[in-house]
């Protein structure tokens, strides 16, 4: 039996997670799966209920589960509370407490959505990039950090730090994954300015020696941001630090038509993982039933593939998503003329039905 902890979170989180659970139910019916589900609060919802965006009880359940399905967190309601209690800090603490250092963000363009991309169809057709983002270090976690008074004014500061071992392990994840696909890795840094990424480049180059088949290249982050919109198909696997990965993955998401299409897996050394869409909680559209649940549904597929080792189920979920796109169903974010605009619930039901083979 496998246990999955469900953390819907805030904003559109609960709506999109519900649809992923509908798909999970259909998967359980079709495949022989034995899954025990548990739920807990995280983010603003947990802060409202217990005064903490990551209550001890949620963390304990997360530690015990084989995998975590996560919605999204945050919203203007919690923007002005004490910094340590903000919803985002709950997610960061969860990633760090569970050692989820490897964040995989596949940006794949479904041919059906070529028209929805902000780039010309010929620039993005066939796009298949995997961004491997380091998730538990770098400037997100470096100490010291804060806002202080100095010489009569306020000064804000953060620390960008990576140890050699942190760089090595994320490089290996990227190389191992690249070996299963195009065997090309582009390491993104700012080695012309930042010492920490100068070392990053050196360490990644050193690690690559154990992977003679991998073609390794290096790119400065400003250039990478430009190349992603100029000629995105030049990339196979991109490996980078926490902050650059955060930014580049949102950019890559738009190439695929909508940030509502990008799933993610955050894995520890043993492939235990947290699975979440790359997008945020979209408070402006929460509760309206118009959010795109596909990134969360495809995060469930990644959960099946990486944490439960069920490639068959993952493939079937992804095929069901394709089938529904073939049928012309679109949520508002990926809608183009000639397709049918559907709600969050209709999209989830259609994928569940396609999966059940009805
Ligand atoms: C992401 C998000 C998070 C991050 C926020 C919500 C803390 O933007 O997963 O990309 O910055 O990592
Ligand atoms: Mg982000």
Coordinates of C-alpha atoms and ligand atoms in Angstrom, one line a residue:
X1 CA 0.0 0.0 0.0
X2 CA 1.1 3.6 -0.7
X3 CA 0.2 6.6 1.3
X4 CA -0.4 10.0 -0.3
X5 CA -0.9 13.2 1.8
X6 CA -3.0 15.8 0.2
X7 CA -2.3 19.4 1.0
X8 CA -4.8 21.6 -1.0
X9 CA -3.6 24.9 0.4
X10 CA -5.1 28.3 -0.6
X11 CA -6.7 30.1 -3.5
X12 CA -7.4 27.8 -6.4
X13 CA -5.4 25.0 -4.6
X14 CA -8.5 23.2 -3.3
X15 CA -10.3 23.3 -6.6
X16 CA -7.5 21.9 -8.7
X17 CA -6.5 19.3 -6.2
X18 CA -10.1 18.1 -6.1
X19 CA -9.9 17.4 -9.9
X20 CA -6.6 15.6 -9.5
X21 CA -8.3 13.4 -6.8
X22 CA -11.1 12.7 -9.2
X23 CA -8.5 11.5 -11.7
X24 CA -6.8 9.5 -9.0
X25 CA -10.1 7.7 -8.3
X26 CA -10.4 6.8 -11.9
X27 CA -6.9 5.5 -11.9
X28 CA -7.6 3.4 -8.8
X29 CA -10.5 1.8 -10.6
X30 CA -8.6 1.0 -13.8
X31 CA -5.3 -0.1 -12.3
X32 CA -4.6 -2.2 -9.3
X33 CA -3.6 0.6 -6.9
X34 CA -3.8 0.4 -3.2
X35 CA -3.6 4.0 -2.0
X36 CA -4.3 5.5 1.4
X37 CA -5.2 9.2 1.3
X38 CA -4.8 11.6 4.1
X39 CA -5.5 15.4 4.2
X40 CA -3.9 18.2 6.1
X41 CA -3.7 22.0 6.2
X42 CA -0.9 24.1 4.8
X43 CA -0.2 27.8 4.0
X44 CA -2.7 30.5 4.8
X45 CA -5.4 27.9 5.5
X46 CA -3.2 26.4 8.2
X47 CA -2.2 29.8 9.5
X48 CA -5.9 30.7 9.9
X49 CA -6.7 27.5 11.7
X50 CA -3.6 27.0 13.8
X51 CA -1.5 30.2 13.6
X52 CA 1.3 28.4 11.6
X53 CA 1.6 27.8 7.8
X54 CA 3.2 24.5 8.5
X55 CA 1.8 23.0 11.7
X56 CA 3.7 20.2 13.4
X57 CA 0.9 17.8 12.7
X58 CA 1.1 18.5 8.9
X59 CA 4.8 18.1 8.9
X60 CA 4.5 14.8 10.8
X61 CA 2.0 13.5 8.3
X62 CA 4.2 14.7 5.4
X63 CA 7.2 12.8 6.8
X64 CA 5.1 9.6 7.2
X65 CA 3.6 9.7 3.7
X66 CA 5.2 8.1 0.6
X67 CA 4.2 11.1 -1.5
X68 CA 2.5 14.5 -1.2
X69 CA 0.1 16.1 -3.6
X70 CA 0.2 19.8 -3.1
X71 CA -2.1 22.6 -4.5
X72 CA -0.9 26.1 -4.0
X73 CA -0.5 28.6 -1.2
X74 CA -0.7 32.3 -0.5
X75 CA -2.9 35.3 -1.2
X76 CA -3.2 39.0 -0.3
X77 CA -5.1 38.1 2.9
X78 CA -1.7 37.0 4.4
X79 CA 0.6 39.5 2.9
X80 CA 0.9 41.6 6.0
X81 CA 1.4 39.1 8.7
X82 CA 4.7 38.4 10.4
X83 CA 7.1 37.2 7.8
X84 CA 7.9 33.8 9.3
X85 CA 4.2 33.0 9.4
X86 CA 3.5 33.8 5.8
X87 CA 2.1 30.9 3.6
X88 CA 5.2 30.8 1.4
X89 CA 7.4 30.1 4.4
X90 CA 5.3 27.0 5.2
X91 CA 6.1 25.6 1.7
X92 CA 9.8 26.5 2.0
X93 CA 10.0 24.9 5.4
X94 CA 8.2 21.8 4.1
X95 CA 10.7 21.5 1.1
X96 CA 13.6 22.0 3.4
X97 CA 12.5 19.8 6.3
X98 CA 11.9 16.9 3.9
X99 CA 15.1 17.4 2.0
X100 CA 13.3 17.9 -1.3
X101 CA 16.3 19.3 -3.1
X102 CA 15.6 18.2 -6.6
X103 CA 12.8 20.1 -8.4
X104 CA 11.9 18.8 -11.8
X105 CA 9.8 21.0 -14.0
X106 CA 9.1 19.6 -17.4
X107 CA 8.0 22.2 -20.0
X108 CA 6.3 20.2 -22.8
X109 CA 4.2 21.7 -25.5
X110 CA 1.2 19.6 -26.4
X111 CA 0.8 20.0 -30.1
X112 CA -2.9 20.7 -29.5
X113 CA -1.8 23.9 -27.7
X114 CA 0.7 25.3 -30.2
X115 CA -1.7 28.1 -30.9
X116 CA -2.0 29.1 -27.2
X117 CA 1.7 29.7 -26.8
X118 CA 2.8 33.3 -26.9
X119 CA 5.5 32.3 -29.4
X120 CA 5.1 31.3 -33.0
X121 CA 4.0 27.6 -33.4
X122 CA 7.2 26.8 -35.4
X123 CA 9.4 28.1 -32.6
X124 CA 7.7 25.9 -29.9
X125 CA 6.3 22.9 -31.7
X126 CA 7.8 19.7 -30.3
X127 CA 9.2 21.6 -27.3
X128 CA 10.3 19.3 -24.5
X129 CA 12.6 20.8 -21.9
X130 CA 13.2 19.6 -18.4
X131 CA 14.3 22.2 -15.8
X132 CA 16.1 20.8 -12.9
X133 CA 16.0 23.4 -10.1
X134 CA 17.9 23.1 -6.8
X135 CA 15.2 23.6 -4.2
X136 CA 16.5 23.6 -0.7
X137 CA 19.5 26.0 -0.9
X138 CA 20.8 29.1 -2.5
X139 CA 19.6 32.6 -1.8
X140 CA 16.2 31.2 -0.7
X141 CA 17.7 29.7 2.4
X142 CA 21.1 31.4 2.9
X143 CA 21.9 33.1 6.2
X144 CA 22.1 35.9 7.2
X145 CA 18.9 37.4 5.9
X146 CA 16.6 40.1 6.9
X147 CA 15.8 43.8 7.0
X148 CA 17.7 46.0 9.5
X149 CA 18.4 49.6 10.3
X150 CA 21.8 51.0 9.3
X151 CA 22.9 54.6 9.3
X152 CA 19.4 55.8 9.7
X153 CA 17.9 53.8 6.8
X154 CA 16.5 50.3 6.3
X155 CA 18.8 47.8 4.5
X156 CA 17.5 44.5 3.2
X157 CA 19.9 41.6 2.7
X158 CA 20.0 37.9 1.7
X159 CA 22.9 35.5 1.3
X160 CA 23.5 33.5 -1.9
X161 CA 25.4 30.3 -0.8
X162 CA 25.9 26.8 -2.1
X163 CA 28.2 24.1 -0.7
X164 CA 30.0 21.8 -3.0
X165 CA 28.0 18.8 -1.9
X166 CA 24.7 20.6 -2.7
X167 CA 25.9 21.5 -6.2
X168 CA 27.2 17.9 -6.8
X169 CA 24.0 16.2 -5.9
X170 CA 21.7 18.4 -8.1
X171 CA 24.2 18.1 -11.0
X172 CA 24.0 14.3 -10.7
X173 CA 20.2 14.4 -10.7
X174 CA 20.3 16.4 -13.9
X175 CA 22.9 14.1 -15.6
X176 CA 21.0 11.0 -14.6
X177 CA 17.7 12.4 -16.0
X178 CA 19.5 13.6 -19.2
X179 CA 20.8 10.1 -19.7
X180 CA 17.2 9.0 -20.1
X181 CA 16.4 11.6 -22.7
X182 CA 18.5 13.8 -25.0
X183 CA 21.8 13.5 -23.1
X184 CA 22.3 17.3 -23.2
X185 CA 22.6 19.4 -20.1
X186 CA 22.9 23.2 -20.0
X187 CA 24.0 24.5 -16.6
X188 CA 22.8 28.0 -16.0
X189 CA 24.8 30.4 -13.8
X190 CA 26.0 34.0 -13.4
X191 CA 29.7 33.1 -13.2
X192 CA 30.8 36.3 -14.7
X193 CA 29.6 38.2 -11.6
X194 CA 28.7 35.9 -8.7
X195 CA 31.5 33.7 -7.0
X196 CA 28.9 31.2 -5.8
X197 CA 28.0 30.4 -9.4
X198 CA 31.6 30.5 -10.5
X199 CA 32.1 27.5 -8.2
X200 CA 28.8 26.0 -9.4
X201 CA 30.2 26.0 -12.9
X202 CA 33.4 24.3 -11.8
X203 CA 31.7 21.7 -9.7
X204 CA 29.1 20.8 -12.4
X205 CA 32.0 20.5 -15.0
X206 CA 33.8 18.2 -12.6
X207 CA 30.8 16.0 -11.9
X208 CA 30.2 15.7 -15.7
X209 CA 33.4 13.7 -16.0
X210 CA 31.5 10.7 -14.6
X211 CA 29.0 11.0 -17.5
X212 CA 31.1 10.8 -20.7
X213 CA 28.0 10.6 -22.9
X214 CA 26.5 13.8 -21.6
X215 CA 27.1 16.9 -23.7
X216 CA 27.4 19.7 -21.1
X217 CA 27.1 23.4 -21.8
X218 CA 27.1 26.5 -19.7
X219 CA 25.0 29.7 -20.1
X220 CA 24.7 32.9 -18.1
X221 CA 21.2 33.3 -16.7
X222 CA 20.4 36.5 -18.6
X223 CA 21.3 34.8 -21.9
X224 CA 19.3 31.7 -20.9
X225 CA 16.3 33.9 -20.3
X226 CA 16.7 35.3 -23.8
X227 CA 17.4 32.0 -25.5
X228 CA 14.3 30.5 -23.9
X229 CA 12.1 32.9 -25.9
X230 CA 14.4 33.1 -28.9
X231 CA 15.1 29.4 -29.7
X232 CA 13.8 27.2 -26.8
X233 CA 14.2 23.9 -28.6
X234 CA 18.0 24.2 -28.3
X235 CA 17.5 23.0 -24.6
X236 CA 17.2 19.4 -23.4
X237 CA 17.9 19.5 -19.6
X238 CA 18.6 22.8 -17.8
X239 CA 20.1 22.6 -14.4
X240 CA 20.3 25.7 -12.2
X241 CA 20.0 27.1 -8.7
X242 CA 16.9 27.9 -6.7
X243 CA 16.2 31.5 -7.7
X244 CA 17.2 31.2 -11.4
X245 CA 15.2 28.0 -11.6
X246 CA 12.1 29.7 -10.1
X247 CA 12.3 32.5 -12.7
X248 CA 13.3 30.4 -15.8
X249 CA 10.5 27.8 -15.1
X250 CA 7.8 30.4 -15.1
X251 CA 9.2 31.7 -18.4
X252 CA 9.4 28.2 -19.8
X253 CA 5.8 27.6 -18.7
X254 CA 4.5 30.3 -20.9
X255 CA 6.1 28.6 -23.9
X256 CA 3.8 25.7 -23.4
X257 CA 0.7 27.8 -23.7
X258 CA 0.0 28.6 -20.0
X259 CA 1.5 28.4 -16.6
X260 CA -1.6 26.3 -15.9
X261 CA 0.1 23.4 -17.8
X262 CA 3.3 23.0 -15.9
X263 CA 3.6 20.2 -13.3
X264 CA 6.5 19.6 -10.9
X265 CA 8.1 17.0 -8.7
X266 CA 10.3 17.8 -5.8
X267 CA 12.4 14.8 -4.8
X268 CA 14.6 13.8 -1.9
X269 CA 17.6 11.4 -2.2
X270 CA 15.2 8.4 -2.1
X271 CA 12.7 9.7 -4.6
X272 CA 10.1 10.5 -1.9
X273 CA 8.4 13.5 -3.3
X274 CA 6.1 16.4 -3.2
X275 CA 4.1 17.1 -6.4
X276 CA 2.6 20.5 -7.2
X277 CA 1.8 22.7 -10.1
X278 CA 4.4 25.4 -10.8
X279 CA 1.7 28.1 -10.7
X280 CA 0.6 30.0 -7.7
X281 CA -2.7 30.2 -5.8
X282 CA -4.2 32.8 -8.3
X283 CA -6.4 34.4 -5.6
X284 CA -8.0 36.6 -8.3
X285 CA -9.8 33.6 -9.9
X286 CA -10.2 31.4 -6.8
X287 CA -13.6 30.0 -6.2
X288 CA -14.9 30.7 -9.7
X289 CA -14.3 27.3 -11.2
X290 CA -12.2 28.5 -14.1
X291 CA -8.7 27.5 -13.0
X292 CA -6.8 25.0 -15.2
X293 CA -6.4 21.7 -13.2
X294 CA -4.1 20.1 -15.8
X295 CA -0.8 21.1 -14.1
X296 CA -2.0 19.4 -10.9
X297 CA -3.3 16.4 -12.8
X298 CA 0.0 16.0 -14.5
X299 CA 1.8 16.4 -11.2
X300 CA -0.2 13.4 -10.1
X301 CA 1.2 11.6 -13.1
X302 CA 4.7 12.5 -12.0
X303 CA 3.8 11.2 -8.5
X304 CA 2.9 7.9 -10.0
X305 CA 6.1 7.8 -12.1
X306 CA 8.7 8.9 -9.5
X307 CA 7.4 8.0 -6.0
X308 CA 5.2 5.0 -6.7
X309 CA 7.2 3.7 -9.7
X310 CA 4.0 3.3 -11.7
X311 CA 5.0 4.4 -15.2
X312 CA 2.0 2.6 -16.6
X313 CA -0.4 4.8 -14.5
X314 CA 1.6 8.0 -15.3
X315 CA 1.5 7.2 -19.0
X316 CA -2.2 6.6 -18.9
X317 CA -2.9 9.9 -17.0
X318 CA -0.8 11.8 -19.5
X319 CA -2.6 10.0 -22.4
X320 CA -6.0 11.0 -20.9
X321 CA -4.9 14.6 -20.8
X322 CA -3.9 14.5 -24.5
X323 CA -7.2 12.9 -25.4
X324 CA -9.2 15.6 -23.7
X325 CA -7.1 18.3 -25.4
X326 CA -7.7 16.4 -28.7
X327 CA -11.4 16.6 -28.0
X328 CA -11.0 20.4 -28.0
X329 CA -11.7 21.0 -24.3
X330 CA -9.9 24.1 -22.9
X331 CA -10.0 26.1 -19.7
X332 CA -9.9 29.9 -20.2
X333 CA -6.1 30.2 -19.9
X334 CA -5.5 27.9 -22.9
X335 CA -8.7 28.7 -24.9
X336 CA -8.3 29.7 -28.5
X337 CA -10.9 30.1 -31.2
X338 CA -12.6 27.0 -32.4
X339 CA -12.1 25.1 -29.1
X340 CA -14.6 24.6 -26.3
X341 CA -14.2 26.6 -23.1
X342 CA -14.9 24.4 -20.0
X343 CA -14.8 24.8 -16.2
X344 CA -12.2 23.4 -13.8
X345 CA -14.7 20.6 -12.9
X346 CA -15.6 19.8 -16.5
X347 CA -11.9 19.5 -17.4
X348 CA -11.2 17.2 -14.4
X349 CA -14.2 15.0 -15.2
X350 CA -13.2 14.7 -18.8
X351 CA -9.7 13.6 -17.9
X352 CA -11.1 11.1 -15.4
X353 CA -13.5 9.7 -18.0
X354 CA -10.8 9.5 -20.6
X355 CA -8.7 7.6 -18.1
X356 CA -11.5 5.2 -17.2
X357 CA -11.8 4.6 -21.0
X358 CA -15.5 5.5 -21.0
Ligands
LIG1 C1 7.4 28.1 -7.0 C2 6.8 29.3 -6.2 C3 7.4 29.3 -4.9 C4 8.9 29.5 -5.0 C5 6.8 30.3 -3.9 C6 5.3 30.2 -3.8 C7 7.5 30.3 -2.5 O1 7.0 30.4 -6.9 O2 7.2 27.0 -6.5 O3 8.0 28.3 -8.1 O4 9.4 30.6 -5.1 O5 9.6 28.5 -5.0
LIG2 MG1 7.8 30.2 -8.9

